[in-house]
Amino acid sequence: MDDIQIVERVLDGDRDAFSHLVRKYMNAVYAMLLRMVHHEEEARDLAQECFIRAYRNLHRFDPARSFATWLFQIARNACVDEWRQKKGNMAPFLETDVAEKKTPEEIVVENEEMEEMAGWIRALPPHYQAVLLLRYRHDFSYKEIAEILEISPHDVANRLHRARKKLREMRDRNQRREIRDELLC
């Protein structure tokens, strides 16, 4: 049974059918929120809030759209609402998958590089962080990101381009600083 059929069952009064959608999407929603808020408990609370909002607003869901995209938009909005309340910073944390055949030194270097990259990403404005997270961590298409963030696909492309450019600039500045420091030693 696909998502649209499940939504139709819920709208027809089958409350238990919604649990299928929760089971299917809970881990992905939680993972996205965790990367945005960096706190497990807060991410769990936001994920629950997301599904509550989805259930309450299921009558507004447009079956012509993807349920996953609609749900991730709700999750993103729940996170933004929380962020606005706390005046915090949405910073997706990009994890690395460590290959088994790497030496301990390679693993340490890779982890340091990923931590450095995560710091640069956290330094970006939230609207750049969001497009990077949705594109590279969750593999959403430009169209899906546009729907989630309520912007045009063209704006998604522009934000991704600018975010990558800023990351390259940060990397280049860091490399110049490292070279300068080595020369001065």
mmCIF file of C-alpha atoms in Angstrom:
data_model
loop_
_atom_site.group_PDB
_atom_site.id
_atom_site.type_symbol
_atom_site.label_atom_id
_atom_site.label_comp_id
_atom_site.label_asym_id
_atom_site.label_seq_id
_atom_site.Cartn_x
_atom_site.Cartn_y
_atom_site.Cartn_z
ATOM 1 C CA MET A 1 0.000 0.000 0.000
ATOM 2 C CA ASP A 2 1.465 3.381 -0.969
ATOM 3 C CA ASP A 3 1.411 6.606 1.052
ATOM 4 C CA ILE A 4 -1.590 8.067 -0.782
ATOM 5 C CA GLN A 5 -3.688 4.980 -0.050
ATOM 6 C CA ILE A 6 -2.712 5.147 3.616
ATOM 7 C CA VAL A 7 -3.629 8.841 3.764
ATOM 8 C CA GLU A 8 -7.003 8.046 2.189
ATOM 9 C CA ARG A 9 -7.612 5.329 4.804
ATOM 10 C CA VAL A 10 -6.801 7.760 7.621
ATOM 11 C CA LEU A 11 -9.096 10.390 6.133
ATOM 12 C CA ASP A 12 -11.814 7.722 5.884
ATOM 13 C CA GLY A 13 -11.581 7.205 9.643
ATOM 14 C CA ASP A 14 -8.931 4.498 10.031
ATOM 15 C CA ARG A 15 -6.804 6.150 12.729
ATOM 16 C CA ASP A 16 -4.502 3.141 13.015
ATOM 17 C CA ALA A 17 -3.409 3.506 9.386
ATOM 18 C CA PHE A 18 -1.397 6.614 10.278
ATOM 19 C CA SER A 19 0.956 4.451 12.331
ATOM 20 C CA HIS A 20 2.209 2.954 9.039
ATOM 21 C CA LEU A 21 3.366 6.395 7.936
ATOM 22 C CA VAL A 22 4.961 7.069 11.315
ATOM 23 C CA ARG A 23 6.908 3.796 11.155
ATOM 24 C CA LYS A 24 7.954 4.449 7.571
ATOM 25 C CA TYR A 25 9.193 8.022 8.067
ATOM 26 C CA MET A 26 10.060 8.435 11.754
ATOM 27 C CA ASN A 27 13.746 7.567 11.398
ATOM 28 C CA ALA A 28 14.284 9.853 8.406
ATOM 29 C CA VAL A 29 12.423 12.765 10.020
ATOM 30 C CA TYR A 30 14.278 12.261 13.289
ATOM 31 C CA ALA A 31 17.642 12.083 11.485
ATOM 32 C CA MET A 32 16.973 15.299 9.591
ATOM 33 C CA LEU A 33 15.889 17.109 12.746
ATOM 34 C CA LEU A 34 18.827 15.780 14.742
ATOM 35 C CA ARG A 35 21.212 17.219 12.186
ATOM 36 C CA MET A 36 19.443 20.538 12.438
ATOM 37 C CA VAL A 37 19.209 20.838 16.245
ATOM 38 C CA HIS A 38 22.095 18.605 17.467
ATOM 39 C CA HIS A 39 20.179 17.374 20.514
ATOM 40 C CA GLU A 40 18.609 13.917 20.574
ATOM 41 C CA GLU A 41 15.792 14.752 22.973
ATOM 42 C CA GLU A 42 14.896 17.937 21.130
ATOM 43 C CA ALA A 43 14.966 16.098 17.793
ATOM 44 C CA ARG A 44 12.655 13.392 19.215
ATOM 45 C CA ASP A 45 10.259 16.037 20.523
ATOM 46 C CA LEU A 46 10.261 17.857 17.190
ATOM 47 C CA ALA A 47 9.711 14.600 15.291
ATOM 48 C CA GLN A 48 6.682 13.836 17.465
ATOM 49 C CA GLU A 49 5.422 17.377 16.926
ATOM 50 C CA CYS A 50 5.897 16.920 13.192
ATOM 51 C CA PHE A 51 3.728 13.803 13.098
ATOM 52 C CA ILE A 52 1.082 15.432 15.295
ATOM 53 C CA ARG A 53 0.945 18.385 12.898
ATOM 54 C CA ALA A 54 0.819 16.035 9.919
ATOM 55 C CA TYR A 55 -2.058 14.059 11.427
ATOM 56 C CA ARG A 56 -4.021 17.190 12.317
ATOM 57 C CA ASN A 57 -3.487 18.680 8.864
ATOM 58 C CA LEU A 58 -3.822 15.542 6.785
ATOM 59 C CA HIS A 59 -7.011 16.939 5.243
ATOM 60 C CA ARG A 60 -4.820 19.676 3.697
ATOM 61 C CA PHE A 61 -2.429 17.218 2.041
ATOM 62 C CA ASP A 62 -2.524 17.396 -1.756
ATOM 63 C CA PRO A 63 -2.357 13.835 -3.159
ATOM 64 C CA ALA A 64 -0.718 15.243 -6.302
ATOM 65 C CA ARG A 65 2.374 15.956 -4.178
ATOM 66 C CA SER A 66 4.761 13.560 -2.521
ATOM 67 C CA PHE A 67 3.756 12.718 1.043
ATOM 68 C CA ALA A 68 7.439 12.557 2.051
ATOM 69 C CA THR A 69 8.082 16.067 0.730
ATOM 70 C CA TRP A 70 5.006 17.389 2.535
ATOM 71 C CA LEU A 71 6.063 15.679 5.764
ATOM 72 C CA PHE A 72 9.640 16.985 5.558
ATOM 73 C CA GLN A 73 8.250 20.468 4.991
ATOM 74 C CA ILE A 74 6.259 20.111 8.211
ATOM 75 C CA ALA A 75 9.398 18.898 10.000
ATOM 76 C CA ARG A 76 11.410 21.806 8.661
ATOM 77 C CA ASN A 77 8.706 24.259 9.741
ATOM 78 C CA ALA A 78 8.573 22.713 13.228
ATOM 79 C CA CYS A 79 12.333 23.136 13.467
ATOM 80 C CA VAL A 80 12.199 26.730 12.239
ATOM 81 C CA ASP A 81 9.445 27.497 14.757
ATOM 82 C CA GLU A 82 11.614 26.053 17.522
ATOM 83 C CA TRP A 83 14.652 27.903 16.201
ATOM 84 C CA ARG A 84 12.777 31.208 16.174
ATOM 85 C CA GLN A 85 11.644 30.653 19.750
ATOM 86 C CA LYS A 86 15.190 29.974 20.873
ATOM 87 C CA LYS A 87 16.910 32.348 18.437
ATOM 88 C CA GLY A 88 19.396 29.585 17.819
ATOM 89 C CA ASN A 89 21.327 28.385 14.835
ATOM 90 C CA MET A 90 20.209 25.546 12.570
ATOM 91 C CA ALA A 91 23.437 23.729 11.788
ATOM 92 C CA PRO A 92 23.329 20.441 9.981
ATOM 93 C CA PHE A 93 26.108 18.153 11.067
ATOM 94 C CA LEU A 94 27.485 16.084 8.266
ATOM 95 C CA GLU A 95 28.600 12.711 9.512
ATOM 96 C CA THR A 96 31.199 10.586 7.871
ATOM 97 C CA ASP A 97 31.064 6.872 7.280
ATOM 98 C CA VAL A 98 34.430 5.464 8.213
ATOM 99 C CA ALA A 99 35.628 2.684 5.925
ATOM 100 C CA GLU A 100 36.905 -0.408 7.689
ATOM 101 C CA LYS A 101 40.233 -0.524 5.828
ATOM 102 C CA LYS A 102 41.486 2.914 6.848
ATOM 103 C CA THR A 103 44.452 3.285 9.125
ATOM 104 C CA PRO A 104 43.942 4.961 12.502
ATOM 105 C CA GLU A 105 45.875 7.980 11.204
ATOM 106 C CA GLU A 106 43.601 8.260 8.153
ATOM 107 C CA ILE A 107 40.538 8.025 10.367
ATOM 108 C CA VAL A 108 41.850 10.775 12.661
ATOM 109 C CA VAL A 109 42.648 13.059 9.713
ATOM 110 C CA GLU A 110 39.263 12.390 8.113
ATOM 111 C CA ASN A 111 37.430 13.070 11.381
ATOM 112 C CA GLU A 112 39.353 16.313 11.850
ATOM 113 C CA GLU A 113 38.491 17.375 8.306
ATOM 114 C CA MET A 114 34.818 16.551 8.845
ATOM 115 C CA GLU A 115 34.764 18.472 12.124
ATOM 116 C CA GLU A 116 36.357 21.416 10.361
ATOM 117 C CA MET A 117 33.801 21.199 7.536
ATOM 118 C CA ALA A 118 30.938 20.943 10.043
ATOM 119 C CA GLY A 119 32.248 24.096 11.726
ATOM 120 C CA TRP A 120 32.306 25.928 8.414
ATOM 121 C CA ILE A 121 28.766 24.776 7.673
ATOM 122 C CA ARG A 122 27.595 25.954 11.103
ATOM 123 C CA ALA A 123 29.125 29.347 10.290
ATOM 124 C CA LEU A 124 26.874 29.669 7.234
ATOM 125 C CA PRO A 125 23.497 31.414 7.446
ATOM 126 C CA PRO A 126 20.623 29.006 8.229
ATOM 127 C CA HIS A 127 19.143 29.231 4.713
ATOM 128 C CA TYR A 128 22.415 27.888 3.266
ATOM 129 C CA GLN A 129 22.666 25.220 5.944
ATOM 130 C CA ALA A 130 19.156 23.988 5.149
ATOM 131 C CA VAL A 131 19.733 23.532 1.406
ATOM 132 C CA LEU A 132 23.049 21.746 2.015
ATOM 133 C CA LEU A 133 21.427 19.397 4.519
ATOM 134 C CA LEU A 134 18.454 18.550 2.319
ATOM 135 C CA ARG A 135 20.536 18.106 -0.829
ATOM 136 C CA TYR A 136 23.610 16.284 0.394
ATOM 137 C CA ARG A 137 22.450 14.493 3.515
ATOM 138 C CA HIS A 138 18.928 13.546 2.445
ATOM 139 C CA ASP A 139 19.384 13.478 -1.356
ATOM 140 C CA PHE A 140 16.304 15.567 -2.109
ATOM 141 C CA SER A 141 15.941 16.923 -5.626
ATOM 142 C CA TYR A 142 15.952 20.674 -6.256
ATOM 143 C CA LYS A 143 12.190 20.511 -6.791
ATOM 144 C CA GLU A 144 11.620 18.701 -3.487
ATOM 145 C CA ILE A 145 13.886 21.130 -1.627
ATOM 146 C CA ALA A 146 11.979 24.013 -3.199
ATOM 147 C CA GLU A 147 8.696 22.576 -1.926
ATOM 148 C CA ILE A 148 10.072 21.936 1.565
ATOM 149 C CA LEU A 149 11.619 25.405 1.903
ATOM 150 C CA GLU A 150 8.821 27.121 -0.021
ATOM 151 C CA ILE A 151 11.172 28.720 -2.532
ATOM 152 C CA SER A 152 11.664 28.247 -6.264
ATOM 153 C CA PRO A 153 13.965 25.549 -7.675
ATOM 154 C CA HIS A 154 16.024 28.414 -9.135
ATOM 155 C CA ASP A 155 16.500 29.816 -5.620
ATOM 156 C CA VAL A 156 17.549 26.348 -4.430
ATOM 157 C CA ALA A 157 20.221 26.234 -7.140
ATOM 158 C CA ASN A 158 21.390 29.754 -6.250
ATOM 159 C CA ARG A 159 21.585 28.985 -2.533
ATOM 160 C CA LEU A 160 23.494 25.764 -3.144
ATOM 161 C CA HIS A 161 25.901 27.567 -5.466
ATOM 162 C CA ARG A 162 26.485 30.364 -2.954
ATOM 163 C CA ALA A 163 26.817 27.950 -0.031
ATOM 164 C CA ARG A 164 29.409 25.868 -1.889
ATOM 165 C CA LYS A 165 31.245 29.045 -2.902
ATOM 166 C CA LYS A 166 31.360 30.236 0.711
ATOM 167 C CA LEU A 167 32.618 26.826 1.850
ATOM 168 C CA ARG A 168 35.370 26.932 -0.798
ATOM 169 C CA GLU A 169 36.339 30.428 0.365
ATOM 170 C CA MET A 170 36.526 29.224 3.976
ATOM 171 C CA ARG A 171 38.629 26.239 2.932
ATOM 172 C CA ASP A 172 40.974 28.433 0.874
ATOM 173 C CA ARG A 173 41.400 30.938 3.726
ATOM 174 C CA ASN A 174 42.156 28.088 6.083
ATOM 175 C CA GLN A 175 44.718 26.594 3.696
ATOM 176 C CA ARG A 176 46.443 29.975 3.252
ATOM 177 C CA ARG A 177 46.555 30.396 7.024
ATOM 178 C CA GLU A 178 48.071 26.918 7.447
ATOM 179 C CA ILE A 179 50.723 27.624 4.798
ATOM 180 C CA ARG A 180 51.553 30.975 6.391
ATOM 181 C CA ASP A 181 51.816 29.343 9.820
ATOM 182 C CA GLU A 182 54.137 26.644 8.442
ATOM 183 C CA LEU A 183 56.366 29.238 6.796
ATOM 184 C CA LEU A 184 56.602 31.272 9.991
ATOM 185 C CA CYS A 185 57.649 28.280 12.108
#
